[in-house]
Short mmCIF file of C-alpha atoms and ligand atoms in Angstrom, two decimals:
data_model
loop_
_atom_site.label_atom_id
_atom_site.label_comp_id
_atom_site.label_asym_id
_atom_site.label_seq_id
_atom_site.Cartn_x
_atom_site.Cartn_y
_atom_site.Cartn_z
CA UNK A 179 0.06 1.66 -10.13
CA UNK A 180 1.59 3.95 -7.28
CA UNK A 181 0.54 2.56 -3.68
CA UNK A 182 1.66 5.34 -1.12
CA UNK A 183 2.04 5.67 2.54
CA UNK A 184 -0.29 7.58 4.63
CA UNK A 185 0.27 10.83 3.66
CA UNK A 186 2.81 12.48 5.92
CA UNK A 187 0.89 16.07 6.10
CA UNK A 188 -1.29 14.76 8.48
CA UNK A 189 1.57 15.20 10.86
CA UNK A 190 2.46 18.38 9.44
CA UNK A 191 2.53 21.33 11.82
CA UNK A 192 3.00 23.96 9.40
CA UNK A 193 0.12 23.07 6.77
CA UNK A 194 -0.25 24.59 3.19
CA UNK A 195 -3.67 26.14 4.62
CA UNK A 196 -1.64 28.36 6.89
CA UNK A 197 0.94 29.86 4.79
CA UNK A 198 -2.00 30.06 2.28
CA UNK A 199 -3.68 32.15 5.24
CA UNK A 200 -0.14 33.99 6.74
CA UNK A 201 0.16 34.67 2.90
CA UNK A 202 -3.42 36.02 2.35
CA UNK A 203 -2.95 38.54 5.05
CA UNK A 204 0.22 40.02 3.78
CA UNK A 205 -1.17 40.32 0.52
CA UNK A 206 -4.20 42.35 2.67
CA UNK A 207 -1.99 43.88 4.35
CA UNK A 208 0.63 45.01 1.24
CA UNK A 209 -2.67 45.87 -0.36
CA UNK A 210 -3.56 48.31 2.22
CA UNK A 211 -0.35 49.94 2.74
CA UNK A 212 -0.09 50.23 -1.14
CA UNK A 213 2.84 48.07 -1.74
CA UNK A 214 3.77 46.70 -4.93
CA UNK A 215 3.69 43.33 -4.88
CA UNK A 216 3.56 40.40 -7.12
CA UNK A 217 0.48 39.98 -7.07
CA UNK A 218 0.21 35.62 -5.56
CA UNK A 219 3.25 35.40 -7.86
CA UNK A 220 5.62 34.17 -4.89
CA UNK A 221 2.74 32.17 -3.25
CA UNK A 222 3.25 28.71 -4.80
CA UNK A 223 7.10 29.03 -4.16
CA UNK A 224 5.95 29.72 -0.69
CA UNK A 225 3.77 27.35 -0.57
CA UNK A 226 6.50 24.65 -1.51
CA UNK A 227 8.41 25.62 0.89
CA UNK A 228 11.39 27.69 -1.17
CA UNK A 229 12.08 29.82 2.35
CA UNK A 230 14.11 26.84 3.53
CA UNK A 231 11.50 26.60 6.77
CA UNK A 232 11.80 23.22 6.10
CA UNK A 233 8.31 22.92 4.79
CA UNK A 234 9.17 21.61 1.46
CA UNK A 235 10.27 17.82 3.45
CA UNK A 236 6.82 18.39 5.04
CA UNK A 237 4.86 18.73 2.11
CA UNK A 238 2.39 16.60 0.53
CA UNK A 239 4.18 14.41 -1.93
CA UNK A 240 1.48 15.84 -4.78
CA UNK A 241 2.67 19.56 -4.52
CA UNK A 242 6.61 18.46 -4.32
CA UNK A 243 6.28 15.77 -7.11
CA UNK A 244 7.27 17.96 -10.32
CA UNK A 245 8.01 21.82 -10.75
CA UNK A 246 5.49 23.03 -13.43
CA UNK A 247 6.93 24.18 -16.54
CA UNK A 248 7.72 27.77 -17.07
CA UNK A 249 4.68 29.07 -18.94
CA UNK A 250 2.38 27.46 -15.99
CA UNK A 251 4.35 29.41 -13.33
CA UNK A 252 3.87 32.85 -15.68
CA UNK A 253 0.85 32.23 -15.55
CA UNK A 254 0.28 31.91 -11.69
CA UNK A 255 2.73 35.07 -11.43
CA UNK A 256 -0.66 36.88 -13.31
CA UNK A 257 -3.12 36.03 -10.79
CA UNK A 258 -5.43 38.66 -10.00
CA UNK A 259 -4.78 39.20 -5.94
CA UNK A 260 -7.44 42.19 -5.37
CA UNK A 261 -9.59 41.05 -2.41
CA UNK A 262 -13.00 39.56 -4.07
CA UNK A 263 -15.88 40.38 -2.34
CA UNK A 264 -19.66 38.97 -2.66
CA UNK A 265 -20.35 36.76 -5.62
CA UNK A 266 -17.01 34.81 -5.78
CA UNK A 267 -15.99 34.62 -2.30
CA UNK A 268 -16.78 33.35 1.16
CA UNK A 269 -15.67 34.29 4.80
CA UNK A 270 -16.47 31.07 6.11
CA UNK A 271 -13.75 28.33 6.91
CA UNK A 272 -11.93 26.94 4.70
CA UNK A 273 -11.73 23.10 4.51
CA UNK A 274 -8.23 22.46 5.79
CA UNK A 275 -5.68 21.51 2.64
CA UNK A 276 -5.19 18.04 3.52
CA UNK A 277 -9.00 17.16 3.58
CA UNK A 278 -9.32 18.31 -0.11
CA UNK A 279 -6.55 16.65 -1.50
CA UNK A 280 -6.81 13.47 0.22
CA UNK A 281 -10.93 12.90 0.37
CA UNK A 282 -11.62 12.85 -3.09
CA UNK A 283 -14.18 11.80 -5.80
CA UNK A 284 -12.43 10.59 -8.89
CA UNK A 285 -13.87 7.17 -10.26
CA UNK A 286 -11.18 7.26 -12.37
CA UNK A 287 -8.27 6.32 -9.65
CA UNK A 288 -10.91 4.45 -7.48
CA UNK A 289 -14.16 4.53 -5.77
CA UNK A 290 -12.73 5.08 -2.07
CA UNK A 291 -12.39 8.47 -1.00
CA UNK A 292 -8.45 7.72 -0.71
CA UNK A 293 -8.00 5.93 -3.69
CA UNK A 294 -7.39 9.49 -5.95
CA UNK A 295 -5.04 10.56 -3.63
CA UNK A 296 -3.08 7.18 -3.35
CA UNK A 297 -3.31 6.33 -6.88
CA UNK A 298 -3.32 9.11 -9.15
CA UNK A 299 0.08 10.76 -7.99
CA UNK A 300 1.63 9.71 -10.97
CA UNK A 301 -1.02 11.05 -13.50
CA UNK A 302 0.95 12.22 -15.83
CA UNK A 303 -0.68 15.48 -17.54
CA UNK A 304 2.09 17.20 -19.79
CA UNK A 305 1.44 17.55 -22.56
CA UNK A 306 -1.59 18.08 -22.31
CA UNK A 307 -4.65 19.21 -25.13
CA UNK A 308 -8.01 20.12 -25.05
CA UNK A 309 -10.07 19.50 -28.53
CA UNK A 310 -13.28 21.78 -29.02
CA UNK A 311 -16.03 20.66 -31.16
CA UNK A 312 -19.36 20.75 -32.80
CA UNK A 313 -21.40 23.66 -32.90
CA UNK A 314 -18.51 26.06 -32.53
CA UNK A 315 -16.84 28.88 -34.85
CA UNK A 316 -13.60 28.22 -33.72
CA UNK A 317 -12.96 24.47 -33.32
CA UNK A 318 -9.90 22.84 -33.08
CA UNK A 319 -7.51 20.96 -30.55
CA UNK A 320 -5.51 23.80 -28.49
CA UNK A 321 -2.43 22.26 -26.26
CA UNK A 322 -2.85 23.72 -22.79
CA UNK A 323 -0.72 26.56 -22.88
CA UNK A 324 -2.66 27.82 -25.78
CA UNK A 325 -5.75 27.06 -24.25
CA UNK A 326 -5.34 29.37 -21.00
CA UNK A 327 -2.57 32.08 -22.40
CA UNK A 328 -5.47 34.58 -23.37
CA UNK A 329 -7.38 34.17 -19.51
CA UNK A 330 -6.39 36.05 -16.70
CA UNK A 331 -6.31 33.36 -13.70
CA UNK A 332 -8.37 34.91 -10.92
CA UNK A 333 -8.81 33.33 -6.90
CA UNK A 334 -12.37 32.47 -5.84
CA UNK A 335 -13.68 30.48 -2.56
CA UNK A 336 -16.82 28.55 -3.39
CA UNK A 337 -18.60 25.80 -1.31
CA UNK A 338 -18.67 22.60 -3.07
CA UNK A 339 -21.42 20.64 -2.24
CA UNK A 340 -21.21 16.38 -2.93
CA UNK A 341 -24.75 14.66 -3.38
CA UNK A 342 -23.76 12.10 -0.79
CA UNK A 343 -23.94 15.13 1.81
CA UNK A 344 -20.53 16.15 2.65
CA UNK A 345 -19.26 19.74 1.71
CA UNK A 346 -16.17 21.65 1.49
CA UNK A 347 -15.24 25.61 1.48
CA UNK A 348 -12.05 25.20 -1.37
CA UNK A 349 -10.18 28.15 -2.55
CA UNK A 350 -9.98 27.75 -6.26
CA UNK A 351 -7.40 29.38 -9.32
CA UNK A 352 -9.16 29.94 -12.56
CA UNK A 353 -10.90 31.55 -15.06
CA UNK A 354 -14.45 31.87 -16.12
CA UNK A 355 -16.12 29.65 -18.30
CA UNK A 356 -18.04 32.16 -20.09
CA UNK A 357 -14.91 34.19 -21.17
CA UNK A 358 -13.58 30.85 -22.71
CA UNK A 359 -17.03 30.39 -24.71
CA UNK A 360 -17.11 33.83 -26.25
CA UNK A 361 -13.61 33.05 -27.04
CA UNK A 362 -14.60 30.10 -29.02
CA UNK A 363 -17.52 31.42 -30.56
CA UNK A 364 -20.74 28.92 -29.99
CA UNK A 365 -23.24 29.34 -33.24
CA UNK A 366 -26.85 30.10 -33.04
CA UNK A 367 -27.49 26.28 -32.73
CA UNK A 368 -25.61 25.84 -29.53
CA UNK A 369 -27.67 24.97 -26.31
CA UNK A 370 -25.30 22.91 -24.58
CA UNK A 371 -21.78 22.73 -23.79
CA UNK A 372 -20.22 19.28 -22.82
CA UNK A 373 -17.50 17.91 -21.29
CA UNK A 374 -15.19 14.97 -21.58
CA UNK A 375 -12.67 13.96 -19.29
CA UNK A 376 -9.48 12.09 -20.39
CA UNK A 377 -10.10 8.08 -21.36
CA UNK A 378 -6.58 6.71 -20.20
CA UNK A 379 -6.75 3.27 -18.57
CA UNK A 380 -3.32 2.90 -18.87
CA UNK A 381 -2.96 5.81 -15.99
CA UNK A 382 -6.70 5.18 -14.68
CA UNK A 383 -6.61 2.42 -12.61
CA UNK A 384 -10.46 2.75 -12.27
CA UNK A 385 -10.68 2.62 -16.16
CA UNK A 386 -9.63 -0.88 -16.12
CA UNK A 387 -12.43 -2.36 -13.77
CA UNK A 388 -14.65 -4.87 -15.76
CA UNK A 389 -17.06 -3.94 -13.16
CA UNK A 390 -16.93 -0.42 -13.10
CA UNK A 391 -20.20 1.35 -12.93
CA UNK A 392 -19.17 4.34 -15.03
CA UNK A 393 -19.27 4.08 -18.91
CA UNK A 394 -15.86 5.98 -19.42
CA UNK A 395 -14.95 8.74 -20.50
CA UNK A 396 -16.70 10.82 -17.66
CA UNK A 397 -19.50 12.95 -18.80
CA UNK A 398 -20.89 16.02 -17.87
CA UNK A 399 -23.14 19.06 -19.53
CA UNK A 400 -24.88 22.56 -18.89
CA UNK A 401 -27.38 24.39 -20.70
CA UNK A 402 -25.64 27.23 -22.67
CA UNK A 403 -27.31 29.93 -20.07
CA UNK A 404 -25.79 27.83 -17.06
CA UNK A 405 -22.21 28.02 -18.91
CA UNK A 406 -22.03 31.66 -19.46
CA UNK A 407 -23.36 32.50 -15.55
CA UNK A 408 -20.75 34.22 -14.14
CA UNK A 409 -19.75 31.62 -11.74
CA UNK A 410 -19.09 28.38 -13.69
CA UNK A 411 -15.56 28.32 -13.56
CA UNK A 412 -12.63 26.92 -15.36
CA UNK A 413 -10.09 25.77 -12.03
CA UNK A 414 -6.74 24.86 -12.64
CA UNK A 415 -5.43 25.52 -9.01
CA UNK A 416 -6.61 25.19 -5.87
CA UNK A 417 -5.27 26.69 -2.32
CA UNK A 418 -2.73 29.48 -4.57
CA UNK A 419 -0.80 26.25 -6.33
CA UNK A 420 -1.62 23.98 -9.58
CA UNK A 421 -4.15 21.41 -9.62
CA UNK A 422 -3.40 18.68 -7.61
CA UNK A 423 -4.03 15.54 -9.73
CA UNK A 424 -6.24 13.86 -7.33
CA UNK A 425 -8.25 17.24 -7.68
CA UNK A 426 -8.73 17.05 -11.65
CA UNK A 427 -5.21 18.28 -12.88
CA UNK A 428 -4.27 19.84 -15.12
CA UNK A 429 -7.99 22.03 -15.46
CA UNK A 430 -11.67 20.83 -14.37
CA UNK A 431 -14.84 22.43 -13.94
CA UNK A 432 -16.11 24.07 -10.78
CA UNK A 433 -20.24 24.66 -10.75
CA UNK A 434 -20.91 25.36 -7.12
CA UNK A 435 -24.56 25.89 -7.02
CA UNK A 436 -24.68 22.10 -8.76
CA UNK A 437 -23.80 19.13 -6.63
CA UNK A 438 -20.15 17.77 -6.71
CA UNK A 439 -20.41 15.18 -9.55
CA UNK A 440 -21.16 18.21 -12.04
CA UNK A 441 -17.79 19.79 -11.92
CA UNK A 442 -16.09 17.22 -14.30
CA UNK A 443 -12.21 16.59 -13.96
CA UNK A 444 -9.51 16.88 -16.14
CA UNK A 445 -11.40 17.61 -19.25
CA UNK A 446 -9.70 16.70 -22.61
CA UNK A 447 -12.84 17.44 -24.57
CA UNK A 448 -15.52 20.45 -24.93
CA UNK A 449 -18.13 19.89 -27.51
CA UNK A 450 -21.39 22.18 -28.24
CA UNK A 451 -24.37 20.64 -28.66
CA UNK A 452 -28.02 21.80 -30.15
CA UNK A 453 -29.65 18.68 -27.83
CA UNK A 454 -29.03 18.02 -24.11
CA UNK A 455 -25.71 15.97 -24.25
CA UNK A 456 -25.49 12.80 -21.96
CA UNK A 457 -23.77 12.56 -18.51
CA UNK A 458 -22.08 9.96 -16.45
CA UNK A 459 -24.43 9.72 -13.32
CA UNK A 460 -27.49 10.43 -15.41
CA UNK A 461 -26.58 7.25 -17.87
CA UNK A 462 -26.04 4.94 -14.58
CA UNK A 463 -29.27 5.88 -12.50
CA UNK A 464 -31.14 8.67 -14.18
CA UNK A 465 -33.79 8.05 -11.11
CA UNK A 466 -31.11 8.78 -9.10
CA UNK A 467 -29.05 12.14 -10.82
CA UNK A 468 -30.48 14.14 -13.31
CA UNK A 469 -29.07 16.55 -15.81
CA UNK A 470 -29.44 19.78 -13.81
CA UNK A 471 -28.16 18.34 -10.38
CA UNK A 472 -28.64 21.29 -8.80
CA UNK A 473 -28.67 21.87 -5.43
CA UNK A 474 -32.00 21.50 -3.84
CA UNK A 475 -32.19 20.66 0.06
CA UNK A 476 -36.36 20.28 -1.01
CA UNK A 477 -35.71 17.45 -3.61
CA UNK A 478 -34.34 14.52 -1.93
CA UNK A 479 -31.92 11.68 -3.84
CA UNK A 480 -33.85 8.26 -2.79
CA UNK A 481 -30.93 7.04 -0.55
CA UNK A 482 -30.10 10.37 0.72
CA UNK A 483 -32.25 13.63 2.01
CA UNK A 484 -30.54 16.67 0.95
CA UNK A 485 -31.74 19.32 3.66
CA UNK A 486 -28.49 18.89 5.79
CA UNK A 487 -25.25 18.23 5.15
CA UNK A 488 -21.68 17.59 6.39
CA UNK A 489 -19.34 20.42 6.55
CA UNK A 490 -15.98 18.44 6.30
CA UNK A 491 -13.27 17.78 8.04
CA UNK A 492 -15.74 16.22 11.33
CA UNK A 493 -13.65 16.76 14.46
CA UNK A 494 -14.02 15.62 18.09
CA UNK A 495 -15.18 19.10 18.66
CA UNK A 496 -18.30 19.73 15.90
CA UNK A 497 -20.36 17.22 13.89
CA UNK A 498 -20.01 19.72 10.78
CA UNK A 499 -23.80 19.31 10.71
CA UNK A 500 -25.89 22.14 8.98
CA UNK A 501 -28.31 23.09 6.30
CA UNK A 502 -27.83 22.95 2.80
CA UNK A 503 -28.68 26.50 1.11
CA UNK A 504 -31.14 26.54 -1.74
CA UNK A 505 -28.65 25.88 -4.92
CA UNK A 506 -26.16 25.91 -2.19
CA UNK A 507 -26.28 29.58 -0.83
CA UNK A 508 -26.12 31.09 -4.66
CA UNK A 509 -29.66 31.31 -5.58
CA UNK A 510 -29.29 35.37 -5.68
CA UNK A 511 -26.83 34.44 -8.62
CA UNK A 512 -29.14 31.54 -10.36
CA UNK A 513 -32.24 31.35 -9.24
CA UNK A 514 -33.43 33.19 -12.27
CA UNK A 515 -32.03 30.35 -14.68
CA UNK A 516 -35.08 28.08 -13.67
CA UNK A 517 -37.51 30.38 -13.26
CA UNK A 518 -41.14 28.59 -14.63
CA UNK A 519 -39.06 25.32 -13.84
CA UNK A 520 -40.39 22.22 -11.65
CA UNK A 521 -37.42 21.61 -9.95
CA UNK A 522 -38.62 18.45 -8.43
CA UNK A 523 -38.99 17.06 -11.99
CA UNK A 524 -36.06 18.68 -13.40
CA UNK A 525 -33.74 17.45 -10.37
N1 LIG B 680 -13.80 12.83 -14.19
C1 LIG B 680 -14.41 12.86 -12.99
N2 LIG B 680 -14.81 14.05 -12.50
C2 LIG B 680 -15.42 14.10 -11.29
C3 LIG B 680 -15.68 12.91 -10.55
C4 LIG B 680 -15.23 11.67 -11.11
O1 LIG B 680 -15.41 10.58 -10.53
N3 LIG B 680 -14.59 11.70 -12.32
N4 LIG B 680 -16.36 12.98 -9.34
C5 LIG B 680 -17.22 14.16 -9.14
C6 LIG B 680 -17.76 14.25 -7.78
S1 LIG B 680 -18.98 13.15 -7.38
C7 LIG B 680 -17.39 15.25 -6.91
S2 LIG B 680 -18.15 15.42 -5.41
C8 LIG B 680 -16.25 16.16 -7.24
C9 LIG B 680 -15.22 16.10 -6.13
O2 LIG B 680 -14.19 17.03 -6.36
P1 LIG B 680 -12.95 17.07 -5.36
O3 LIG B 680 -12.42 15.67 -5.24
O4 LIG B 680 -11.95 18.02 -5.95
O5 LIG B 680 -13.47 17.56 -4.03
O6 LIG B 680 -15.61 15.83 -8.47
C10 LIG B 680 -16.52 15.45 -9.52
N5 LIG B 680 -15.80 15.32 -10.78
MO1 LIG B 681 -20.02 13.98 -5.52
#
């Protein structure tokens, strides 16, 4: 296991978040003007400092750790950098970079916020291969190359909201889900897609616990009608770069109008399912989380009331105190998928 200093970004002056930002705005502004650009293609190099600002000895020792391979950077080079408006996007602030690579959920590395961040640095994730199964026309175990070549990645901001009341604004890379399950062609007897992520105690320290709480692998399902809504989403970046490790490297779920614990992490497995397939948190306390976990500031969790939350980082200056949305601000995108449903029963 990998123990690391404090992470030296905290001192940083010139953060990821802000050549993210500077970067943003000359993509606006090269959009505007009608310039041909690259689309984000130059983005991660910029974001790793390649411009010789000296950024690159500043950096976060996940984004310097390994160059990815060739394919991965093609990929990246694709990314779709019209502005997105509605739907997909946000104008509020984003969580700073260092906040959502270094306060984490991810059992897996450890239960403290920090643990992810100090332990999974290492996580080694090439190769990596995703195996689909069960009720499927096309199964089969696709390495990760194969797996993405056909998707075009795209940029969305989502809020993701965690059940224990904390929140972040995190600009993701992806693709949607849904264009990945009319790739793989569900049959008539599909109802539910699930999710595995990888069982590796060897590189999960977490995985090695006697004591853990979490029956590994991690778990996680949708209803086939939640999968193919146009915002579940396939990340495999976040802030214009790959997937930290910490964050669910190399590709992880994103279901923002669910709370945090839906949006499984580095997912080796995706298996459809005619019955409603188990999950983690639901097989530890189903009193506690249920299958739908979405977000509902009416239905509280018994050790926590979910009407407010925390929109991270705090600072000396604002509590980050305010109201959680109905399904977390998207119900003009959902609400229709529970229509007839009682929502405090089906929590
Ligand atoms: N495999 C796995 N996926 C996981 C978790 C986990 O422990 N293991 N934690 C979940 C929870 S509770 C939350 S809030 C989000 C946090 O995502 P983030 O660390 O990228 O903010 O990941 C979710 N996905
Ligand atoms: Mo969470």
């Amino acid at each position: 296991m990998l123990i690391k200093s404090a992470p030296d970004i905290l001192s940083s002056e010139i953060t990821p978040e802000s050549v993210y930002r500077n970067r943003r705005q000359f993509m606006a502004d090269a959009l505007k003007l009608g310039i041909a650009t690259g689309g984000l293609a130059a983005m991660p190099g910029a974001a790793l400092g390649a411009s010789g600002d000296g950024l690159r000895a500043r950096a976060p020792a996940d984004m310097e750790r390994s160059a990815p391979a060739a394919w991965w950077q093609d990929k990246f080079a694709g990314i779709d950098a019209a502005e997105r408006g509605g739907n997909f996007w946000t104008d509020e602030d984003l969580t700073p970079y260092r906040d959502v690579v270094t306060y984490n959920n991810f059992y897996e590395f450890g239960t403290d916020k920090s643990d992810p961040y100090q332990n999974a640095q290492s996580f080694d994730v090439d190769p990596w291969s995703i195996e689909i199964a069960g009720e499927v026309d096309n199964p089969g175990t696709y390495d990760l190359e194969d797996f993405m070549k056909p998707h075009q990645l795209e940029e969305r901001i989502y809020r993701l909201r965690c059940v224990e009341r904390w929140s972040m604004v995190i600009p993701w890379i992806g693709f949607p889900l849904a264009d990945l399950i009319k790739r793989v062609g569900p049959t008539s007897k599909a109802k539910y897609v699930a999710f595995e992520t990888l069982l590796d105690p060897d590189q999960m320290p977490g995985q090695r616990g006697r004591f853990s709480v979490i029956e590994w692998p991690y778990r996680e399902g949708l209803r086939m009608d939640e999968a193919m809504n146009p915002l579940s989403f396939l990340a495999v970046g976040l802030y214009g770069n790959y997937m930290p490790p910490q964050n669910g490297a190399p590709i992880r779920l994103v279901i923002p109008w669910k709370y945090g614990f839906k949006s499984i992490k580095s997912i080796v497995r995706i298996h459809f399912t005619e019955t409603e397939p188990a999950t983690s948190w639901n097989m530890l306390q189903p009193s506690e989380y249920g299958f739908y976990a979405n977000v509902n500031p009416e239905v509280h969790h018994p050790r926590w009331r979910q009407d407010m939350e925390t929109r991270l980082p705090r600072t000396l200056f604002s509590s980050g105190r305010m109201e959680t949305q109905m399904f977390n601000g998207y119900a003009d995108q959902v609400a229709h998928l529970y229509q007839g449903m009682d929502l405090a029963r089906y929590y």
